Coordinates of C-alpha atoms and ligand atoms in Angstrom, one line a residue:
Chain A
X109 CA -26.7 2.4 21.7
X110 CA -29.6 3.3 24.0
X111 CA -28.7 7.1 24.1
X112 CA -28.9 7.3 20.6
X113 CA -32.3 6.1 20.3
X114 CA -33.3 8.3 22.8
X115 CA -31.9 11.4 20.8
X116 CA -34.0 10.0 17.8
X117 CA -37.2 10.2 19.6
X118 CA -36.8 13.6 21.2
X119 CA -35.4 16.8 19.3
X120 CA -35.0 20.1 21.2
X121 CA -37.0 22.8 19.7
X122 CA -33.5 25.0 19.2
X123 CA -32.6 22.0 17.0
X124 CA -35.9 22.0 15.1
X125 CA -34.9 25.8 14.2
X126 CA -31.7 25.0 13.4
X127 CA -32.5 22.7 10.5
X128 CA -35.2 24.6 9.5
X129 CA -32.9 27.5 8.8
X130 CA -30.0 25.3 7.4
X131 CA -32.5 23.8 5.1
X132 CA -33.8 27.4 3.9
X133 CA -30.6 28.3 3.2
X134 CA -29.8 25.5 0.8
X135 CA -32.9 26.1 -0.7
X136 CA -32.0 29.4 -1.5
X137 CA -28.5 28.3 -2.6
X138 CA -29.9 26.1 -5.3
X139 CA -32.2 28.7 -6.4
X140 CA -29.6 31.1 -6.8
X141 CA -27.3 29.0 -8.8
X142 CA -30.1 27.8 -11.1
X143 CA -31.0 31.5 -11.9
X144 CA -27.2 32.4 -12.5
X145 CA -26.6 29.2 -14.7
X146 CA -29.8 30.2 -16.9
X147 CA -28.6 33.8 -17.0
X148 CA -25.1 33.0 -18.4
X149 CA -26.4 30.7 -21.0
X150 CA -28.7 33.3 -22.0
X151 CA -26.0 35.6 -22.5
X152 CA -23.8 33.3 -24.0
X153 CA -26.4 32.3 -26.6
X154 CA -27.2 36.6 -27.4
X155 CA -23.4 36.9 -27.8
X156 CA -23.4 33.8 -30.3
X157 CA -26.4 34.7 -32.1
X158 CA -25.7 38.2 -33.0
X159 CA -22.2 37.8 -33.9
X160 CA -21.7 38.1 -37.8
X161 CA -20.2 34.9 -38.5
X162 CA -22.2 32.7 -36.4
X163 CA -24.7 31.4 -38.8
X164 CA -21.9 29.7 -41.1
X165 CA -20.2 28.5 -38.0
X166 CA -23.3 27.1 -36.9
X167 CA -23.6 25.3 -40.2
X168 CA -20.2 24.0 -40.4
X169 CA -19.6 22.6 -36.9
X170 CA -23.3 22.2 -35.9
X171 CA -25.4 21.2 -38.6
X172 CA -27.9 18.4 -37.3
X173 CA -28.1 17.0 -41.0
X174 CA -24.2 16.4 -41.0
X175 CA -24.0 15.3 -37.1
X176 CA -26.9 12.3 -37.8
X177 CA -25.0 11.7 -41.5
X178 CA -21.5 11.2 -40.0
X179 CA -22.8 9.6 -37.1
X180 CA -22.1 5.8 -38.3
X181 CA -18.9 6.4 -39.8
X182 CA -17.5 8.1 -36.9
X183 CA -19.0 5.3 -34.5
X184 CA -17.0 2.7 -36.1
X185 CA -13.9 5.0 -35.7
X186 CA -14.6 5.2 -31.9
X187 CA -14.7 1.4 -31.7
X188 CA -11.3 1.2 -33.3
X189 CA -10.4 3.7 -30.3
X190 CA -12.0 1.8 -27.8
X191 CA -9.7 -1.2 -29.1
X192 CA -6.7 0.5 -29.3
X193 CA -7.6 1.8 -25.8
X194 CA -7.9 -1.5 -24.0
X195 CA -4.8 -2.9 -25.5
X196 CA -2.6 0.3 -24.7
X197 CA -4.2 -0.3 -21.1
X198 CA -3.2 -3.6 -20.8
X199 CA 0.5 -2.9 -22.2
X200 CA 0.7 0.4 -19.8
X201 CA -0.6 -1.7 -16.7
X202 CA 2.2 -4.4 -17.3
X203 CA 5.1 -1.9 -18.7
X204 CA 4.5 0.7 -15.9
X205 CA 4.2 -1.9 -13.0
X206 CA 7.7 -3.4 -14.1
X207 CA 9.4 0.3 -14.6
X208 CA 8.3 0.8 -11.2
X209 CA 9.2 -2.2 -9.4
X210 CA 12.8 -1.8 -10.9
X211 CA 13.0 2.1 -9.8
X212 CA 12.1 1.1 -6.4
X213 CA 14.6 -1.9 -6.1
X214 CA 17.7 -1.0 -3.3
X215 CA 20.5 -3.3 -4.5
X216 CA 23.6 -2.3 -5.8
X217 CA 23.7 -5.5 -8.8
X218 CA 20.5 -4.1 -10.0
X219 CA 22.0 -0.6 -10.7
X220 CA 22.0 -1.0 -14.3
X221 CA 18.3 -1.8 -14.6
X222 CA 17.6 1.1 -12.2
X223 CA 19.7 3.4 -14.5
X224 CA 17.7 2.2 -17.8
X225 CA 14.4 2.6 -16.1
X226 CA 15.2 6.0 -14.7
X227 CA 16.4 7.2 -18.5
X228 CA 13.0 5.6 -19.6
X229 CA 10.7 7.7 -17.4
X230 CA 12.7 10.8 -17.9
X231 CA 12.6 11.0 -21.7
X232 CA 9.1 9.5 -22.5
X233 CA 7.8 11.9 -19.8
X234 CA 9.5 14.8 -21.8
X235 CA 8.5 13.8 -25.1
X236 CA 5.4 15.1 -26.8
X237 CA 3.0 12.5 -27.7
X238 CA 2.7 13.7 -31.3
X239 CA 6.4 13.1 -31.7
X240 CA 6.6 9.5 -30.4
X241 CA 3.8 9.1 -32.8
X242 CA 6.0 10.3 -35.7
X243 CA 9.3 8.7 -34.7
X244 CA 8.0 5.5 -33.9
X245 CA 5.0 5.6 -36.2
X246 CA 7.2 5.9 -39.3
X247 CA 10.3 5.0 -37.9
X248 CA 10.1 1.5 -36.9
X249 CA 8.1 0.4 -40.2
X250 CA 10.6 2.2 -41.6
X251 CA 13.2 -0.3 -40.3
X252 CA 11.2 -2.9 -42.4
X253 CA 12.5 -5.7 -39.9
X254 CA 8.9 -6.9 -38.6
X255 CA 7.3 -6.8 -42.2
X256 CA 4.0 -4.6 -42.5
X257 CA 3.0 -3.9 -39.0
X258 CA -1.0 -2.9 -38.2
X259 CA -1.5 0.8 -37.8
X260 CA -3.7 0.3 -34.9
X261 CA -1.1 -1.7 -33.1
X262 CA 1.6 1.0 -33.4
X263 CA -0.8 3.4 -32.3
X264 CA -1.5 1.2 -29.3
X265 CA 2.7 0.5 -28.9
X266 CA 3.0 4.5 -28.9
X267 CA 0.2 5.0 -26.4
X268 CA 2.0 2.2 -24.2
X269 CA 5.2 3.6 -24.2
X270 CA 4.3 7.4 -23.1
X271 CA 1.7 6.6 -20.3
X272 CA 4.0 3.7 -19.1
X273 CA 6.2 6.4 -17.7
X274 CA 3.9 8.5 -16.4
X275 CA 2.0 5.8 -14.7
X276 CA 5.3 4.2 -13.5
X277 CA 6.2 7.3 -12.0
X278 CA 2.5 7.3 -10.1
X279 CA 3.2 3.7 -9.1
X280 CA 6.6 4.2 -7.8
X281 CA 5.5 7.1 -5.7
X282 CA 2.5 4.7 -4.0
X283 CA 5.1 2.0 -3.6
X284 CA 7.5 4.4 -1.6
X285 CA 4.7 5.6 0.8
X286 CA 4.4 2.2 1.9
X287 CA 5.9 1.9 5.2
X288 CA 9.4 -0.4 5.0
X289 CA 8.0 -2.1 8.0
X290 CA 5.5 -3.8 6.0
X291 CA 7.8 -5.5 4.0
X292 CA 9.4 -6.7 7.0
X293 CA 6.3 -8.1 8.2
X294 CA 6.1 -9.9 4.8
X295 CA 9.5 -11.4 4.8
X296 CA 9.6 -12.4 8.0
X297 CA 6.6 -14.5 7.6
X298 CA 8.8 -16.2 4.7
X299 CA 7.2 -14.8 1.5
X300 CA 10.0 -14.2 -1.2
X301 CA 10.6 -10.8 -2.6
X302 CA 8.1 -11.3 -5.3
X303 CA 5.6 -12.6 -3.5
X304 CA 6.0 -9.5 -0.9
X305 CA 5.8 -7.3 -3.9
X306 CA 2.8 -9.0 -5.5
X307 CA 0.4 -9.5 -2.5
X308 CA 1.4 -6.9 0.3
X309 CA 3.1 -3.9 -1.4
X310 CA 1.7 -3.5 -4.4
X311 CA -1.9 -3.9 -3.7
X312 CA -1.5 -1.3 -0.9
X313 CA 0.5 0.9 -3.2
X314 CA -2.0 1.1 -5.9
X315 CA -4.9 1.8 -3.6
X316 CA -2.9 4.9 -2.4
X317 CA -2.7 6.3 -5.8
X318 CA -6.0 5.2 -7.4
X319 CA -6.9 8.9 -8.1
X320 CA -4.0 9.7 -10.0
X321 CA -4.1 6.7 -12.1
X322 CA -7.7 7.2 -12.8
X323 CA -6.3 10.9 -14.1
X324 CA -4.0 9.4 -16.5
X325 CA -6.7 6.7 -17.5
X326 CA -8.9 9.5 -18.5
X327 CA -5.7 11.4 -20.5
X328 CA -5.2 8.1 -22.4
X329 CA -8.5 8.0 -23.1
X330 CA -8.5 11.6 -25.1
X331 CA -4.8 11.0 -26.4
X332 CA -5.9 7.6 -28.0
X333 CA -7.6 10.4 -30.6
X334 CA -3.9 11.5 -31.9
X335 CA -3.5 7.6 -33.1
X336 CA -4.7 8.7 -36.9
X337 CA -1.5 10.3 -37.1
X338 CA 0.2 7.2 -37.7
X339 CA -2.6 6.0 -39.9
X340 CA -5.1 4.0 -38.0
X341 CA -8.6 4.8 -39.1
X342 CA -10.3 6.1 -35.8
X343 CA -13.1 8.2 -35.0
X344 CA -10.7 11.3 -35.7
X345 CA -9.5 9.8 -39.2
X346 CA -13.2 9.0 -40.1
X347 CA -14.5 12.6 -39.4
X348 CA -11.5 13.7 -41.4
X349 CA -12.8 11.6 -44.3
X350 CA -16.2 12.6 -43.8
X351 CA -15.3 16.4 -44.0
X352 CA -13.2 15.9 -46.9
X353 CA -16.2 14.7 -49.1
X354 CA -18.6 17.5 -47.8
X355 CA -16.5 20.5 -46.5
X356 CA -18.6 20.2 -43.3
X357 CA -16.7 19.9 -39.9
X358 CA -19.9 18.6 -37.8
X359 CA -18.5 15.4 -38.1
X360 CA -15.6 16.5 -35.8
X361 CA -18.3 17.7 -33.2
X362 CA -19.6 14.4 -33.3
X363 CA -16.2 12.9 -32.9
X364 CA -15.6 15.1 -29.9
X365 CA -18.8 14.3 -28.1
X366 CA -18.1 10.7 -28.8
X367 CA -14.8 11.1 -26.9
X368 CA -16.5 13.0 -24.1
X369 CA -19.0 10.3 -23.6
X370 CA -16.4 7.8 -23.4
X371 CA -14.3 9.6 -20.6
X372 CA -17.4 11.2 -18.6
X373 CA -18.0 8.0 -16.7
X374 CA -14.6 7.9 -15.6
X375 CA -14.3 11.3 -14.9
X376 CA -17.3 11.0 -12.4
X377 CA -15.8 7.7 -10.9
X378 CA -12.8 9.7 -10.3
X379 CA -14.4 12.8 -8.6
X380 CA -16.6 10.0 -6.6
X381 CA -13.8 8.3 -5.1
X382 CA -11.4 11.2 -4.5
X383 CA -14.3 12.5 -2.4
X384 CA -15.1 9.2 -0.8
X385 CA -11.2 9.1 0.3
X386 CA -11.0 12.3 1.5
X387 CA -14.2 11.8 3.5
X388 CA -13.0 8.9 5.3
X389 CA -9.5 10.4 5.7
X390 CA -11.1 13.2 7.4
X391 CA -13.2 10.8 9.5
X392 CA -9.7 8.9 10.7
X393 CA -8.4 12.6 11.8
X394 CA -11.5 13.0 13.6
X395 CA -11.1 9.8 15.6
Chain B
X16 CA 11.8 -26.1 33.5
X17 CA 14.9 -28.6 32.3
X18 CA 16.4 -26.6 29.2
X19 CA 16.1 -28.7 26.2
X20 CA 18.2 -28.5 23.0
X21 CA 19.6 -25.4 21.7
X22 CA 17.2 -23.9 19.0
X23 CA 19.4 -20.7 18.8
X24 CA 23.0 -20.1 18.9
X25 CA 24.7 -17.0 18.2
X26 CA 28.6 -16.7 18.0
X27 CA 30.6 -13.4 18.1
X28 CA 27.4 -11.2 15.9
X29 CA 28.7 -8.1 15.2
X30 CA 26.8 -5.4 13.3
X31 CA 27.6 -1.5 12.6
X32 CA 25.9 1.0 10.4
X33 CA 28.5 3.2 9.7
X34 CA 30.4 4.3 12.4
X35 CA 27.7 3.4 14.5
X36 CA 29.1 -0.1 16.1
X37 CA 25.6 -1.3 17.4
X38 CA 26.4 -4.9 18.0
X39 CA 30.1 -5.6 18.9
X40 CA 30.3 -9.6 19.6
X41 CA 27.0 -10.9 21.0
X42 CA 27.1 -14.7 22.2
X43 CA 24.0 -16.2 23.2
X44 CA 22.1 -19.7 23.2
X45 CA 18.9 -20.0 23.8
X46 CA 17.2 -23.6 24.4
X47 CA 14.2 -25.2 23.5
X48 CA 11.4 -24.3 25.7
X49 CA 13.2 -21.5 27.1
X50 CA 12.4 -17.8 27.5
X51 CA 14.8 -15.0 27.3
X52 CA 14.2 -11.4 27.9
X53 CA 16.6 -9.0 26.3
X54 CA 16.5 -5.9 28.3
X55 CA 18.6 -2.6 27.4
X56 CA 18.5 1.4 27.1
X57 CA 16.4 2.4 23.8
X58 CA 19.3 2.4 21.1
X59 CA 21.1 -0.5 22.6
X60 CA 20.5 -2.8 19.6
X61 CA 18.0 -5.1 21.1
X62 CA 15.7 -4.8 17.4
X63 CA 19.0 -5.0 15.5
X64 CA 19.8 -8.6 17.3
X65 CA 16.1 -9.7 16.4
X66 CA 16.4 -8.5 12.8
X67 CA 19.8 -10.2 12.6
X68 CA 18.5 -13.5 13.7
X69 CA 15.7 -13.4 11.5
X70 CA 17.9 -12.2 8.7
X71 CA 16.1 -9.4 7.7
X72 CA 19.7 -7.6 8.4
X73 CA 23.1 -9.2 7.5
X74 CA 25.6 -9.5 10.2
X75 CA 29.0 -8.0 9.7
X76 CA 30.5 -11.4 11.7
X77 CA 29.8 -14.0 13.3
X78 CA 27.6 -17.0 12.9
X79 CA 23.9 -17.7 13.8
X80 CA 22.7 -21.2 14.4
X81 CA 18.9 -22.4 14.1
X82 CA 18.4 -25.9 15.4
X83 CA 22.3 -26.3 14.8
X84 CA 22.2 -25.0 11.2
X85 CA 24.5 -21.9 10.3
X86 CA 21.8 -19.8 8.9
X87 CA 24.5 -17.1 8.3
X88 CA 25.7 -18.9 5.6
X89 CA 24.8 -17.4 2.4
X90 CA 23.8 -20.4 0.6
X91 CA 21.1 -20.7 3.1
X92 CA 18.0 -20.0 1.6
X93 CA 16.7 -16.9 3.8
X94 CA 13.0 -17.5 3.1
X95 CA 13.1 -21.1 4.2
X96 CA 14.5 -19.9 7.5
X97 CA 12.0 -17.1 7.9
X98 CA 9.3 -18.9 7.7
X99 CA 10.2 -21.2 10.9
X100 CA 10.8 -18.2 12.8
X101 CA 8.1 -16.0 14.4
X102 CA 8.2 -12.3 14.6
X103 CA 6.0 -9.8 16.4
X104 CA 6.8 -6.1 16.0
X105 CA 6.3 -3.4 18.4
X106 CA 4.0 -1.7 15.7
X107 CA 2.1 -4.8 15.0
X108 CA 2.6 -4.5 11.2
X109 CA -0.5 -5.9 10.2
X110 CA -1.4 -5.9 6.5
X111 CA -4.4 -3.2 6.5
X112 CA -5.2 -4.5 3.3
X113 CA -6.4 -7.7 4.5
X114 CA -8.7 -9.4 6.8
X115 CA -8.0 -10.5 10.2
X116 CA -8.3 -13.6 9.2
X117 CA -6.4 -13.1 5.8
X118 CA -3.5 -11.8 7.8
X119 CA -3.0 -14.9 10.1
X120 CA -3.1 -17.4 7.1
X121 CA -1.0 -15.7 4.9
X122 CA 2.1 -17.5 5.5
X123 CA 0.3 -20.8 5.6
X124 CA -1.3 -20.4 2.3
X125 CA 1.5 -18.9 0.4
X126 CA 4.4 -20.3 1.8
X127 CA 3.4 -23.8 3.5
X128 CA 1.1 -24.0 0.5
X129 CA -1.6 -25.4 2.7
X130 CA -5.1 -25.3 1.3
X131 CA -7.3 -22.2 1.9
X132 CA -9.7 -24.4 4.0
X133 CA -7.0 -25.9 5.9
X134 CA -5.5 -22.6 7.0
X135 CA -8.6 -21.2 7.9
X136 CA -9.5 -23.7 10.0
X137 CA -6.1 -23.6 11.9
X138 CA -6.6 -19.5 11.5
X139 CA -10.1 -19.5 13.4
X140 CA -9.2 -22.1 16.0
X141 CA -6.6 -19.7 17.1
X142 CA -8.4 -16.5 16.7
X143 CA -11.1 -18.4 18.6
X144 CA -9.0 -19.1 21.4
X145 CA -7.6 -15.7 22.1
X146 CA -11.4 -14.6 21.6
X147 CA -11.4 -12.1 18.5
X148 CA -13.2 -15.3 16.2
X149 CA -16.1 -12.7 15.4
X150 CA -13.3 -10.2 14.1
X151 CA -12.2 -12.4 11.9
X152 CA -13.8 -11.0 8.7
X153 CA -12.9 -7.2 9.8
X154 CA -9.7 -5.1 8.8
X155 CA -7.0 -4.8 11.2
X156 CA -7.9 -0.7 11.8
X157 CA -11.3 -1.9 13.2
X158 CA -9.5 -3.7 16.1
X159 CA -7.8 -2.1 19.1
X160 CA -4.3 -1.9 19.7
X161 CA -4.1 -4.8 21.8
X162 CA -6.4 -6.9 19.8
X163 CA -4.1 -5.9 16.6
X164 CA -0.9 -7.0 18.5
X165 CA -2.8 -10.3 19.7
X166 CA -3.8 -11.1 15.9
X167 CA -0.1 -10.2 15.0
X168 CA 1.0 -12.9 17.7
X169 CA -1.6 -15.5 16.1
X170 CA -0.1 -14.9 12.6
X171 CA 3.6 -15.5 13.7
X172 CA 2.5 -18.4 15.6
X173 CA 0.3 -20.1 13.2
X174 CA 3.0 -22.0 11.2
X175 CA 4.5 -23.2 14.3
X176 CA 7.8 -21.5 14.5
X177 CA 10.4 -22.9 16.1
X178 CA 11.5 -19.7 17.5
X179 CA 9.5 -16.5 18.5
X180 CA 10.9 -13.0 18.3
X181 CA 9.1 -10.6 20.1
X182 CA 10.4 -7.0 20.1
X183 CA 9.0 -4.9 22.5
X184 CA 5.5 -5.5 21.4
X185 CA 3.8 -4.0 24.1
X186 CA 5.3 -0.7 24.0
X187 CA 3.4 0.8 21.5
X188 CA -0.2 0.0 23.3
X189 CA -2.1 1.9 25.8
X190 CA -1.1 0.9 29.4
X191 CA -4.8 -0.8 29.8
X192 CA -4.1 -3.0 26.9
X193 CA -0.9 -4.2 27.7
X194 CA -2.2 -7.0 29.9
X195 CA -4.2 -9.0 27.5
X196 CA -1.2 -8.9 25.2
X197 CA 1.1 -10.2 27.8
X198 CA -1.4 -12.8 29.4
X199 CA -1.2 -14.3 25.8
X200 CA 2.6 -14.4 25.7
X201 CA 2.5 -16.1 29.1
X202 CA 0.2 -18.7 27.6
X203 CA 2.7 -19.2 24.9
X204 CA 5.5 -20.2 27.4
X205 CA 2.9 -22.1 29.2
X206 CA 2.6 -24.0 25.8
X207 CA 6.6 -24.5 25.9
X208 CA 7.4 -22.2 22.8
X209 CA 10.7 -21.0 22.7
X210 CA 11.2 -17.0 22.8
X211 CA 13.0 -14.5 22.8
X212 CA 11.8 -11.0 23.8
X213 CA 12.9 -7.4 24.0
X214 CA 10.9 -5.8 26.7
X215 CA 10.4 -2.7 28.9
X216 CA 8.2 -4.7 30.9
X217 CA 10.4 -5.6 33.8
X218 CA 7.6 -7.0 36.1
X219 CA 6.7 -9.2 33.1
X220 CA 10.3 -10.2 32.5
X221 CA 10.3 -11.3 36.1
X222 CA 7.4 -13.6 35.6
X223 CA 7.8 -15.0 32.4
X224 CA 11.3 -15.0 31.7
X225 CA 13.7 -18.0 32.4
X226 CA 16.9 -15.7 31.7
X227 CA 17.3 -12.2 31.4
X228 CA 20.1 -10.6 29.1
X229 CA 21.2 -6.8 29.7
X230 CA 22.5 -5.3 26.2
X231 CA 24.8 -2.4 26.7
X232 CA 27.2 -0.8 24.3
X233 CA 27.1 -3.7 21.7
X234 CA 27.5 -6.5 24.3
X235 CA 26.1 -8.8 26.7
X236 CA 26.6 -7.3 30.2
X237 CA 24.7 -9.3 32.1
X238 CA 23.1 -12.7 31.7
X239 CA 21.2 -14.7 34.4
X240 CA 17.8 -15.6 35.9
X241 CA 15.5 -12.8 36.3
X242 CA 15.9 -12.5 40.1
X243 CA 19.4 -12.0 39.9
X244 CA 19.7 -9.9 36.7
X245 CA 16.5 -7.9 37.9
X246 CA 16.9 -8.2 41.5
X247 CA 20.4 -8.5 42.4
X248 CA 22.7 -7.2 39.4
X249 CA 26.2 -8.2 39.7
X250 CA 27.2 -5.2 37.0
X251 CA 27.3 -1.4 37.8
X252 CA 25.6 -0.5 34.5
X253 CA 22.8 -2.6 34.8
X254 CA 22.4 -1.2 38.3
X255 CA 22.3 2.1 36.7
X256 CA 19.9 1.2 33.7
X257 CA 17.4 -0.4 36.4
X258 CA 17.6 2.4 38.8
X259 CA 16.8 4.9 35.8
X260 CA 14.1 2.9 34.7
X261 CA 12.5 2.9 38.2
X262 CA 12.8 6.2 39.0
X263 CA 11.2 7.1 36.0
X264 CA 8.0 4.7 36.8
Ligands
ADP17 N1 18.9 0.6 9.4 C1 19.6 1.6 10.2 N2 20.7 2.2 9.7 C2 21.0 2.9 10.6 N3 21.3 2.9 11.8 C3 20.6 2.0 12.4 C4 19.6 1.1 11.7 N4 18.9 0.3 12.2 C5 19.0 0.7 13.6 N5 20.2 1.7 13.7 C6 20.9 2.1 14.8 O1 21.5 1.2 15.7 C7 21.1 1.5 16.9 C8 20.4 0.6 17.7 O2 19.1 0.6 17.4 P1 17.9 -0.6 17.3 O3 18.4 -1.8 17.4 O4 16.4 -0.1 17.0 O5 17.7 -0.7 19.5 P2 16.7 -0.8 20.4 O6 16.0 -1.6 19.4 O7 17.5 -1.3 21.5 O8 16.2 0.3 20.5 C9 20.4 2.6 17.1 O9 21.6 3.7 17.4 C10 20.1 3.0 15.7 O10 20.0 4.2 15.4
MG18 MG1 13.8 -1.7 19.2

């Protein structure tokens, strides 16, 4: 404690030199990367603007007039995407947890359940999203047992079915990474099997796989853009409607921008969290 | 100390892992307020015995009685039995995602359904007694090994179990941290707790135990007061075990 204070007060000339040198190096790297960014951007612009079709492409995709004109409609669509995303998120959380828990059971009596969830995760991780959307989106209403089903709901169900398979595998890896002694400790205190899972195992398991879960969430945000296939009037569909009227594709660019805006906070959050975990692990390694 | 009523009775306990017969008929009675030390080579089945008593491991044969009730009967509610037995493990096994206070009060809150206030009042009282009340809001990895193990002991005794199982609770600790943990066990003994403990600390077994049993090839090879088992063993295998142990240290 006392020593640290001493160090703060007195810094040797050698250390001052070192700090000065490091600062100079930092400044130099920043300047270099800024310069290369500018050069690179200029090059791209130069190539594009000299290409023959550029004028046409700019008009078709980046026309400010159309970007603005399509905005209200596409924005209304993105709200539909958000709604579906929210529902799918809740659905996925529930279904994937159930799948992961079933897959990590050990008892012989539960073998059929284990088999079912193994089949489920294997099948739905192999099926392309678009195939699931076509099969479920048109197959289930075709059965005609539930009456008319809301298109948004069907989209949400498809997303849930596919993503639960991925998230279940991530969670299972997390659960299996928890040492069995944690379970023994919980059970020895008198906690039931379910209490042990809920209070001791799952919270630790989820913590271990947060970065992977966040990645899946970002992927899910983007795949929500596919629900227009089953007829949901989302941002992509709205952009399509606009294009059909005006023969201009700027509405799709706007929709793309909206999707990026939607996922950007989580992409940044994921990176930040991953870096934080890495730092903490490195610190633990050093001790 | 006068032995009270039997708290734990084992009759013909057998347990194998595949072809490996770990316990080959264990008979043992532990009375109220008694401290029994289990010694034996590594791999002799001390931990298996503890886990069997706590129903974490199902025995192949034999009966286990806790306060006269046959807890090896499959109709018995295992969670209720475990709630009456406190266990402390070699590697503490605290829950790393919970604060120290939440670790020690978990069973009271979730199993015994005490209110959080009640459980925490009791938890703080015991944490204060072992001198780490100021760490109550910290996480286990911010504590030394000795402190973590003492917290694990508090966690095990908070709901007043009728039997305490201590499984080599000092063997993962740095030597200079062993003392503080053993002192706490000594306090529990003086408070009249009933304890079955596996240990490699012969000096501590001599001081704290009322009886020492030596586990060898799946059976109790020797059973008696510490002075006899550790000082003047009747069996050749016990003498061999002890002399190997003392040659190492
Ligand atoms: N879950 C298990 N599966 C298979 N073998 C085990 C298991 N637990 C313990 N054993 C074996 O049982 C024997 C006794 O182990 P253990 O009870 O841990 O001994 P101790 O605690 O005296 O060192 C060892 O040979 C060990 O390999
Ligand atoms: Mg052991």
